[in-house]
Tab-separated table of C-alpha atoms and ligand atoms in Angstrom:
chain	number	residue	atom	x	y	z
A	1	MET	CA	29.776	3.906	14.428
A	2	ASN	CA	28.670	4.810	17.816
A	3	LEU	CA	29.799	8.050	16.974
A	4	ARG	CA	27.538	8.196	14.047
A	5	LYS	CA	24.710	6.978	15.613
A	6	THR	CA	24.363	9.504	18.309
A	7	ILE	CA	25.167	12.075	15.696
A	8	LEU	CA	22.492	11.080	13.430
A	9	ALA	CA	20.292	10.292	16.825
A	10	THR	CA	20.812	13.712	17.838
A	11	GLY	CA	20.138	14.776	14.591
A	12	VAL	CA	16.985	13.302	14.584
A	13	ALA	CA	16.053	14.844	18.076
A	14	PHE	CA	16.829	18.303	16.780
A	15	SER	CA	14.544	18.260	13.954
A	16	ALA	CA	12.218	17.174	16.016
A	17	LEU	CA	12.158	19.652	18.565
A	18	ALA	CA	12.628	22.355	15.809
A	19	THR	CA	9.169	20.701	14.051
A	20	ALA	CA	7.674	20.780	17.395
A	21	SER	CA	8.462	24.328	18.389
A	22	PHE	CA	7.075	25.447	15.234
A	23	ALA	CA	4.011	23.546	15.375
A	24	HIS	CA	3.159	24.709	18.847
A	25	ALA	CA	4.134	28.407	19.361
A	26	GLU	CA	4.219	29.419	22.877
A	27	PRO	CA	1.536	30.738	23.887
A	28	THR	CA	1.541	34.358	24.470
A	29	ALA	CA	-1.134	37.450	25.676
A	30	GLU	CA	0.031	41.090	26.128
A	31	VAL	CA	-2.741	41.889	29.042
A	32	LEU	CA	-4.056	45.278	29.173
A	33	HIS	CA	-5.643	46.137	32.432
A	34	TRP	CA	-6.228	48.571	35.366
A	35	TRP	CA	-5.676	45.854	38.485
A	36	THR	CA	-3.196	48.045	40.311
A	37	SER	CA	-4.536	48.983	43.836
A	38	GLY	CA	-3.322	46.136	46.544
A	39	GLY	CA	-6.056	43.602	46.411
A	40	GLU	CA	-6.691	43.879	42.653
A	41	ALA	CA	-2.779	43.372	41.834
A	42	LYS	CA	-3.010	39.956	44.167
A	43	ALA	CA	-6.150	38.680	42.076
A	44	VAL	CA	-4.314	39.423	38.721
A	45	ALA	CA	-1.359	37.923	39.716
A	46	ALA	CA	-3.068	34.766	40.169
A	47	LEU	CA	-4.040	35.070	36.578
A	48	LYS	CA	-0.673	35.635	35.755
A	49	GLU	CA	0.684	32.048	37.417
A	50	ASP	CA	-2.235	30.305	36.402
A	51	PHE	CA	-1.524	31.242	32.724
A	52	GLU	CA	2.227	30.935	33.031
A	53	ALA	CA	1.516	27.282	35.232
A	54	HIS	CA	-0.024	26.148	31.558
A	55	GLY	CA	3.328	27.368	29.359
A	56	GLY	CA	2.020	30.798	28.268
A	57	LYS	CA	4.113	33.921	28.202
A	58	TRP	CA	2.472	36.912	30.220
A	59	VAL	CA	3.329	40.143	29.166
A	60	ASP	CA	1.578	42.835	31.449
A	61	SER	CA	0.184	45.905	30.828
A	62	PRO	CA	-1.173	47.825	33.581
A	63	VAL	CA	-2.850	51.311	33.368
A	64	ALA	CA	-2.873	52.755	37.036
A	65	GLY	CA	-6.512	54.544	37.328
A	66	GLY	CA	-9.356	53.193	39.170
A	67	GLY	CA	-12.512	52.385	37.310
A	68	GLY	CA	-10.386	52.158	33.997
A	69	ASP	CA	-11.262	55.289	32.105
A	70	ALA	CA	-7.111	55.694	32.023
A	71	ALA	CA	-7.294	51.934	31.052
A	72	MET	CA	-9.804	52.587	27.804
A	73	THR	CA	-7.930	56.187	26.482
A	74	VAL	CA	-4.556	53.693	26.098
A	75	LEU	CA	-6.738	51.132	24.230
A	76	ARG	CA	-7.768	53.517	21.868
A	77	SER	CA	-4.581	54.957	21.421
A	78	ARG	CA	-3.131	51.478	20.776
A	79	VAL	CA	-5.630	50.045	18.510
A	80	LEU	CA	-5.915	53.674	16.286
A	81	SER	CA	-1.703	52.645	15.876
A	82	GLY	CA	-2.103	49.435	14.577
A	83	ASP	CA	-0.831	47.671	17.746
A	84	ALA	CA	-3.892	46.362	19.690
A	85	PRO	CA	-3.216	44.022	23.226
A	86	ALA	CA	-4.300	40.451	22.566
A	87	ALA	CA	-6.377	40.851	25.950
A	88	VAL	CA	-8.284	43.583	27.290
A	89	GLN	CA	-9.897	44.223	30.470
A	90	LEU	CA	-13.298	45.358	28.846
A	91	LYS	CA	-16.877	45.491	29.969
A	92	GLY	CA	-20.501	45.681	29.113
A	93	PRO	CA	-21.366	47.871	26.055
A	94	ALA	CA	-17.788	48.597	25.184
A	95	ILE	CA	-17.138	44.860	24.000
A	96	GLN	CA	-20.203	45.663	21.587
A	97	ASP	CA	-18.855	48.729	20.306
A	98	TRP	CA	-15.486	47.360	19.621
A	99	ALA	CA	-16.682	44.434	18.303
A	100	GLU	CA	-19.143	46.018	15.686
A	101	GLN	CA	-15.816	47.921	14.591
A	102	GLY	CA	-14.394	44.463	13.800
A	103	ALA	CA	-11.702	44.568	16.543
A	104	LEU	CA	-12.374	41.513	18.446
A	105	ALA	CA	-11.585	37.775	17.836
A	106	ASP	CA	-14.262	35.146	17.960
A	107	LEU	CA	-13.685	32.597	20.742
A	108	ASN	CA	-16.304	30.248	19.581
A	109	ASP	CA	-13.767	27.111	19.600
A	110	VAL	CA	-12.654	27.188	22.740
A	111	ALA	CA	-16.502	28.085	24.231
A	112	GLU	CA	-17.806	24.720	22.287
A	113	ALA	CA	-14.982	22.452	23.785
A	114	GLU	CA	-15.137	24.212	26.993
A	115	GLY	CA	-19.137	24.150	27.096
A	116	TRP	CA	-19.542	27.999	28.198
A	117	ASP	CA	-23.002	27.889	27.068
A	118	LYS	CA	-23.678	25.837	29.901
A	119	VAL	CA	-21.488	27.199	32.473
A	120	ILE	CA	-22.190	31.125	31.650
A	121	PRO	CA	-25.713	32.413	33.035
A	122	PRO	CA	-27.434	33.761	30.182
A	123	ALA	CA	-27.487	37.229	31.174
A	124	ILE	CA	-23.650	37.025	31.172
A	125	GLN	CA	-23.400	35.590	27.975
A	126	SER	CA	-25.434	37.985	25.831
A	127	VAL	CA	-22.927	40.967	27.337
A	128	MET	CA	-19.986	38.567	26.127
A	129	LYS	CA	-21.235	37.845	22.591
A	130	TYR	CA	-21.462	39.551	19.623
A	131	GLU	CA	-23.903	38.279	16.784
A	132	GLY	CA	-24.045	35.064	18.210
A	133	ASP	CA	-20.014	34.754	18.326
A	134	TYR	CA	-18.366	34.761	21.836
A	135	VAL	CA	-15.915	37.538	21.688
A	136	ALA	CA	-15.256	38.107	25.359
A	137	VAL	CA	-15.008	35.873	28.831
A	138	PRO	CA	-16.504	36.712	32.123
A	139	VAL	CA	-14.045	36.693	34.871
A	140	ASN	CA	-16.424	37.501	37.851
A	141	ILE	CA	-19.313	39.334	39.234
A	142	HIS	CA	-18.961	42.245	41.545
A	143	ARG	CA	-21.584	44.138	43.321
A	144	VAL	CA	-21.768	47.841	43.304
A	145	ASP	CA	-24.188	48.896	45.960
A	146	TRP	CA	-22.474	48.229	49.213
A	147	ILE	CA	-21.365	50.201	52.738
A	148	TRP	CA	-18.065	49.071	54.011
A	149	ALA	CA	-18.578	50.241	57.718
A	150	ASN	CA	-15.401	50.499	60.344
A	151	PRO	CA	-17.267	49.126	63.719
A	152	GLU	CA	-15.143	50.634	65.799
A	153	LEU	CA	-16.161	54.044	64.706
A	154	LEU	CA	-19.690	52.775	64.809
A	155	ALA	CA	-19.955	51.923	68.178
A	156	LYS	CA	-18.727	55.035	69.159
A	157	VAL	CA	-21.693	56.784	68.308
A	158	GLY	CA	-23.701	53.391	69.456
A	159	ALA	CA	-24.085	51.726	66.245
A	160	THR	CA	-23.849	48.098	66.096
A	161	GLU	CA	-24.585	47.512	62.087
A	162	ALA	CA	-24.550	49.541	58.706
A	163	PRO	CA	-27.851	52.028	58.357
A	164	LYS	CA	-30.719	50.472	56.535
A	165	THR	CA	-32.490	53.410	54.889
A	166	TRP	CA	-31.121	56.252	53.781
A	167	ASP	CA	-32.987	58.302	56.741
A	168	GLU	CA	-30.996	56.284	59.350
A	169	PHE	CA	-27.816	56.890	57.007
A	170	ASN	CA	-28.205	60.595	57.678
A	171	ALA	CA	-28.884	60.368	60.700
A	172	LEU	CA	-26.152	58.272	61.527
A	173	ALA	CA	-23.482	60.202	59.537
A	174	ASP	CA	-24.915	63.302	61.318
A	175	LYS	CA	-24.082	61.719	64.755
A	176	LEU	CA	-20.322	60.902	63.499
A	177	LYS	CA	-19.837	64.042	62.412
A	178	ALA	CA	-20.959	65.680	65.543
A	179	ALA	CA	-18.709	62.901	67.696
A	180	GLY	CA	-15.580	64.437	65.318
A	181	ILE	CA	-15.620	61.247	62.841
A	182	THR	CA	-15.692	61.634	59.020
A	183	PRO	CA	-18.890	59.768	58.233
A	184	VAL	CA	-18.095	59.235	54.743
A	185	ALA	CA	-14.391	58.043	53.036
A	186	HIS	CA	-14.635	59.330	49.342
A	187	GLY	CA	-12.022	60.067	46.463
A	188	GLY	CA	-12.953	62.655	44.251
A	189	GLN	CA	-13.254	61.130	40.546
A	190	PRO	CA	-16.021	60.698	38.458
A	191	TRP	CA	-16.340	57.405	38.697
A	192	GLN	CA	-16.349	57.755	42.133
A	193	TYR	CA	-19.079	59.899	42.235
A	194	ALA	CA	-20.922	57.731	39.786
A	195	THR	CA	-20.690	54.855	42.560
A	196	VAL	CA	-22.467	56.796	45.044
A	197	PHE	CA	-24.955	58.250	42.646
A	198	GLU	CA	-26.336	54.910	41.216
A	199	THR	CA	-27.011	53.333	44.820
A	200	VAL	CA	-28.826	56.566	45.895
A	201	VAL	CA	-31.193	56.430	42.314
A	202	LEU	CA	-31.579	52.865	43.355
A	203	GLY	CA	-32.334	53.158	46.741
A	204	LEU	CA	-34.422	56.212	47.041
A	205	GLY	CA	-36.428	55.573	43.362
A	206	GLY	CA	-36.321	51.529	43.443
A	207	PRO	CA	-35.144	49.064	40.731
A	208	GLU	CA	-37.867	50.182	38.398
A	209	PHE	CA	-36.630	53.513	38.605
A	210	TYR	CA	-33.372	52.830	37.881
A	211	GLN	CA	-33.882	51.212	35.150
A	212	GLN	CA	-35.916	53.668	33.627
A	213	ALA	CA	-33.459	56.842	34.565
A	214	LEU	CA	-30.214	55.012	33.712
A	215	VAL	CA	-30.442	52.426	31.516
A	216	ASP	CA	-33.552	53.735	29.530
A	217	LEU	CA	-32.662	57.077	29.539
A	218	ASP	CA	-36.488	57.792	30.418
A	219	GLU	CA	-36.960	61.754	30.308
A	220	ASP	CA	-39.602	61.956	32.861
A	221	ALA	CA	-37.486	59.742	35.136
A	222	LEU	CA	-34.729	62.035	34.653
A	223	LYS	CA	-36.167	65.324	35.441
A	224	SER	CA	-38.602	63.545	38.031
A	225	ASP	CA	-39.089	64.583	41.774
A	226	THR	CA	-37.452	61.598	42.805
A	227	MET	CA	-34.402	62.547	40.804
A	228	LYS	CA	-33.929	65.727	42.262
A	229	ALA	CA	-34.629	64.266	45.906
A	230	VAL	CA	-31.554	62.073	44.636
A	231	PHE	CA	-29.028	65.097	44.086
A	232	ASP	CA	-30.863	66.145	47.614
A	233	GLN	CA	-29.116	63.160	49.046
A	234	MET	CA	-25.590	63.607	46.949
A	235	ARG	CA	-25.524	66.993	48.458
A	236	LYS	CA	-26.190	66.028	51.934
A	237	ILE	CA	-22.856	63.270	51.303
A	238	ARG	CA	-20.851	65.988	50.435
A	239	GLY	CA	-21.446	67.129	53.669
A	240	TYR	CA	-20.182	63.946	55.023
A	241	VAL	CA	-16.964	63.717	53.522
A	242	ASP	CA	-13.605	65.087	54.511
A	243	ALA	CA	-12.054	68.337	52.835
A	244	ASP	CA	-9.202	66.312	51.321
A	245	PHE	CA	-11.519	64.205	48.953
A	246	PRO	CA	-10.667	65.922	45.404
A	247	GLY	CA	-8.424	63.469	43.481
A	248	ARG	CA	-8.256	60.829	46.161
A	249	ASP	CA	-8.020	57.175	44.597
A	250	TRP	CA	-10.526	54.606	45.882
A	251	ASN	CA	-8.411	52.651	47.374
A	252	LEU	CA	-6.865	55.212	49.628
A	253	ALA	CA	-10.657	56.059	50.693
A	254	THR	CA	-11.036	52.448	51.606
A	255	ALA	CA	-7.559	52.779	53.945
A	256	MET	CA	-9.253	55.409	55.465
A	257	VAL	CA	-12.021	53.081	57.014
A	258	MET	CA	-9.631	50.377	57.915
A	259	ASN	CA	-7.403	52.978	59.644
A	260	GLY	CA	-10.003	54.396	61.799
A	261	ASP	CA	-9.713	58.076	59.951
A	262	ALA	CA	-13.338	57.389	58.464
A	263	ALA	CA	-16.701	55.187	59.052
A	264	MET	CA	-17.958	53.997	55.883
A	265	GLN	CA	-17.341	54.099	52.346
A	266	ILE	CA	-19.748	53.379	49.460
A	267	MET	CA	-17.911	51.594	46.848
A	268	GLY	CA	-18.400	48.023	44.963
A	269	ASP	CA	-17.227	45.028	46.361
A	270	TRP	CA	-13.427	45.359	45.128
A	271	ALA	CA	-13.006	47.326	48.375
A	272	LYS	CA	-13.381	44.079	49.797
A	273	GLY	CA	-10.044	43.060	48.109
A	274	GLU	CA	-8.131	45.732	49.948
A	275	PHE	CA	-9.270	44.951	53.076
A	276	LEU	CA	-8.602	40.877	52.562
A	277	ALA	CA	-5.290	41.737	51.193
A	278	ALA	CA	-4.544	44.059	54.342
A	279	GLY	CA	-5.512	41.095	56.369
A	280	LYS	CA	-8.767	42.348	57.562
A	281	VAL	CA	-12.055	39.816	58.381
A	282	PRO	CA	-15.235	40.444	57.050
A	283	GLY	CA	-17.610	40.709	60.280
A	284	LYS	CA	-14.969	41.963	62.539
A	285	ASP	CA	-12.414	44.340	61.357
A	286	PHE	CA	-15.068	45.817	58.779
A	287	ILE	CA	-18.645	45.111	57.839
A	288	CYS	CA	-20.095	44.690	54.616
A	289	SER	CA	-23.849	45.924	54.363
A	290	ALA	CA	-26.074	46.517	50.946
A	291	THR	CA	-26.671	50.168	50.669
A	292	PRO	CA	-30.356	50.729	51.567
A	293	SER	CA	-32.857	49.765	48.624
A	294	GLU	CA	-35.701	47.104	47.816
A	295	HIS	CA	-34.395	44.407	46.982
A	296	GLY	CA	-31.445	45.888	44.315
A	297	TYR	CA	-28.772	44.573	43.107
A	298	LEU	CA	-26.176	46.488	40.786
A	299	PHE	CA	-23.687	44.253	38.964
A	300	ASN	CA	-20.289	44.769	37.243
A	301	VAL	CA	-19.035	41.759	35.551
A	302	ASP	CA	-15.344	42.465	34.904
A	303	SER	CA	-14.392	40.682	31.708
A	304	PHE	CA	-11.787	40.364	29.130
A	305	ALA	CA	-11.651	40.402	25.320
A	306	MET	CA	-9.268	39.035	22.904
A	307	PHE	CA	-8.469	41.740	20.417
A	308	ASN	CA	-7.159	40.575	16.904
A	309	VAL	CA	-3.551	39.935	16.383
A	310	SER	CA	-1.820	38.351	14.277
A	311	GLY	CA	0.501	35.642	15.402
A	312	ASP	CA	0.111	31.957	16.346
A	313	ASP	CA	1.291	32.730	19.596
A	314	LYS	CA	-0.590	35.259	20.371
A	315	VAL	CA	-3.437	33.676	18.716
A	316	GLU	CA	-2.746	30.113	20.923
A	317	GLY	CA	-2.178	32.613	23.875
A	318	GLN	CA	-5.503	34.315	23.899
A	319	LYS	CA	-7.189	30.831	23.519
A	320	LEU	CA	-5.205	29.645	26.721
A	321	LEU	CA	-6.438	32.643	28.542
A	322	ALA	CA	-10.061	32.514	27.876
A	323	GLU	CA	-10.095	28.650	28.439
A	324	LEU	CA	-8.584	29.385	32.054
A	325	ILE	CA	-10.424	32.470	32.791
A	326	VAL	CA	-13.742	30.425	32.695
A	327	GLY	CA	-12.425	27.536	34.387
A	328	GLU	CA	-13.536	26.359	38.127
A	329	LYS	CA	-10.526	26.467	39.617
A	330	PHE	CA	-9.133	29.881	38.179
A	331	GLN	CA	-12.924	30.923	39.326
A	332	GLU	CA	-12.204	30.307	42.909
A	333	THR	CA	-9.356	31.417	43.283
A	334	PHE	CA	-9.120	34.963	41.775
A	335	ASN	CA	-12.846	36.091	42.887
A	336	LEU	CA	-11.266	35.066	46.825
A	337	LEU	CA	-8.806	37.943	46.046
A	338	LYS	CA	-11.092	39.893	44.126
A	339	GLY	CA	-13.481	40.340	46.331
A	340	SER	CA	-16.171	39.442	43.774
A	341	ILE	CA	-17.779	36.569	43.221
A	342	PRO	CA	-17.882	33.648	40.039
A	343	ALA	CA	-19.730	34.287	37.248
A	344	ARG	CA	-19.099	30.592	36.331
A	345	LEU	CA	-22.415	28.700	37.590
A	346	GLY	CA	-21.875	25.393	39.948
A	347	VAL	CA	-18.417	27.176	41.734
A	348	ALA	CA	-19.058	26.263	45.485
A	349	LEU	CA	-18.665	29.276	47.914
A	350	ASP	CA	-17.697	27.179	50.738
A	351	LYS	CA	-14.703	28.870	50.641
A	352	PHE	CA	-15.771	32.413	50.530
A	353	ASP	CA	-16.606	34.764	53.350
A	354	ASP	CA	-19.676	35.907	54.638
A	355	CYS	CA	-20.041	39.329	51.988
A	356	ALA	CA	-19.523	36.816	49.091
A	357	LYS	CA	-22.337	34.562	50.408
A	358	LYS	CA	-24.517	37.657	51.223
A	359	SER	CA	-23.807	38.620	47.662
A	360	GLU	CA	-25.035	35.283	45.980
A	361	ALA	CA	-27.732	35.270	48.467
A	362	ASP	CA	-28.928	39.231	47.188
A	363	LEU	CA	-28.093	38.461	43.603
A	364	LEU	CA	-30.752	35.422	43.639
A	365	ALA	CA	-33.165	37.249	45.339
A	366	ALA	CA	-32.739	40.462	43.669
A	367	GLN	CA	-33.526	38.368	40.428
A	368	ASP	CA	-36.417	37.196	41.591
A	369	ALA	CA	-37.681	41.227	42.578
A	370	GLY	CA	-36.453	42.524	39.265
A	371	GLY	CA	-33.914	44.394	41.546
A	372	PHE	CA	-31.032	42.873	39.683
A	373	LEU	CA	-29.475	45.250	37.101
A	374	PRO	CA	-26.866	46.761	35.589
A	375	SER	CA	-24.322	49.319	36.836
A	376	MET	CA	-24.344	52.345	34.856
A	377	ALA	CA	-21.140	53.648	36.701
A	378	HIS	CA	-19.032	50.620	35.756
A	379	GLY	CA	-19.934	50.523	32.114
A	380	MET	CA	-22.593	47.904	32.095
A	381	ALA	CA	-25.803	49.911	31.655
A	382	LEU	CA	-25.024	52.558	28.704
A	383	ARG	CA	-22.377	52.878	25.852
A	384	GLY	CA	-19.659	55.381	27.060
A	385	HIS	CA	-20.871	58.690	25.350
A	386	LEU	CA	-24.114	58.074	27.337
A	387	SER	CA	-22.978	57.612	30.916
A	388	GLY	CA	-20.787	60.135	30.281
A	389	ALA	CA	-23.105	62.755	29.793
A	390	ILE	CA	-24.395	61.310	33.278
A	391	VAL	CA	-21.323	61.476	35.154
A	392	ASP	CA	-20.274	65.182	34.128
A	393	VAL	CA	-23.383	66.490	35.544
A	394	VAL	CA	-23.258	64.560	39.004
A	395	THR	CA	-19.294	65.715	38.978
A	396	ALA	CA	-20.677	68.815	38.462
A	397	HIS	CA	-23.146	68.872	41.124
A	398	PHE	CA	-20.795	67.161	43.635
A	399	ASN	CA	-18.074	69.789	43.430
A	400	SER	CA	-20.149	73.298	43.026
A	401	ASP	CA	-23.361	74.364	45.064
A	402	MET	CA	-25.661	73.913	41.976
A	403	SER	CA	-29.402	72.805	43.236
A	404	SER	CA	-30.897	69.955	42.954
A	405	ASP	CA	-33.197	71.344	39.939
A	406	GLU	CA	-30.679	72.717	38.252
A	407	ALA	CA	-28.975	69.544	38.280
A	408	VAL	CA	-32.100	67.513	37.193
A	409	GLU	CA	-32.424	70.044	33.893
A	410	ARG	CA	-28.758	69.954	33.393
A	411	LEU	CA	-28.713	66.198	33.190
A	412	VAL	CA	-32.168	66.111	30.987
A	413	GLU	CA	-29.936	68.481	28.425
A	414	ALA	CA	-26.651	66.469	28.705
A	415	VAL	CA	-28.436	62.969	28.154
A	416	GLU	CA	-30.446	64.555	25.064
A	417	LEU	CA	-27.607	65.753	23.592
A	418	ALA	CA	-25.396	62.906	23.954
A	419	LYS	CA	-28.405	60.275	22.456
A	420	ASP	CA	-28.216	62.419	19.289
B	501	LIG	C1	-13.782	47.213	38.262
B	501	LIG	C2	-13.001	46.290	39.183
B	501	LIG	C3	-11.940	47.590	39.934
B	501	LIG	C4	-12.493	48.479	39.896
B	501	LIG	C5	-11.675	49.629	40.881
B	501	LIG	C6	-14.049	48.504	38.077
B	501	LIG	O1	-14.780	49.111	37.404
B	501	LIG	O2	-15.170	46.648	37.480
B	501	LIG	O3	-12.396	45.429	38.841
B	501	LIG	O4	-11.657	47.235	41.126
B	501	LIG	O5	-12.883	49.455	38.788
B	501	LIG	O6	-10.761	49.993	39.920
């Protein structure tokens, strides 16, 4: 009798379990991203841990290559072969591109349940939405226009801080060079040239010029004397990098500053993630300073878009991941490691360092001054074929003795062609 009871009870338990596992598929997400450097890997590991702690199964699909060009190539081929990853690191207008093609899943249920309209700043919401539907979630706000400097090397030529104008930048770099120190750590990859280029456009032209040239693609701005001066400055910077720059990854350039092999790097604050991952202390082992500009701030918001996938486990996985990403706790943990600041409103910066606090203060000042602008180099300002046209010219100029006049001519031509 007892035995029968037990068998019955067990039977009931088994069938209950079976029903439960049908009703609640294990949330699973294949995540395609390009976070493979030391600092980046630590940050993405925090996302994976959070997801797993909430019962998710994480399938990691990293594609090495700073700036994400290689990851985007893999994404295109995966989608073409009908095998889209569930969650993809995707940014800016590329989100709209994929949404237009009907490739993205909408996240409105989660958005409503979590009140995203109240916690995501409106300017970021518009990037995450397509025709009013949420199709992506923001992870952070990275700032692009930074100089990362080695204070010991600066001290060798009597400097106590990073330069505040481009003339000061050149004067300091000349001194460093004369002292046998590589002034600028740089990696020769198209997106890295573009990163430096856009900070010079912002600095020499000012926020309004940046908007006209790199967002509105205004022909007058593109062929202006100001743009020629930008290429002149790029030529100067070319003279400040070491001979081994071609092909170098950005994080290796950061390591040069860290190790005392070069004095400064112009790079977004993912570079801070590298310094921190190596145990370096801001203000002591390295200095963060904005590249010279009049209250400019070039923003780069990392985000994840959810591609259309089938299977309850995958759909549940996308929802769980999206919910966690926008969550307050995750926004703090992740951004402390990544070098960026939270994209969610109201996350206190108490645990963040002075560079992050400066980022936030400068962001607010830039918003007031009209200098809060999307990064062209990091896919926030233009669709890929348009930014690609600009980046090609910037790359060709840096790697040849092309004059600034010719660079400007080519820039206008390339943009016109790409617009058609
Ligand atoms: C991304 C960062 C990343 C950097 C280098 C940028 O485009 O927004 O998250 O760390 O590229 O890979």
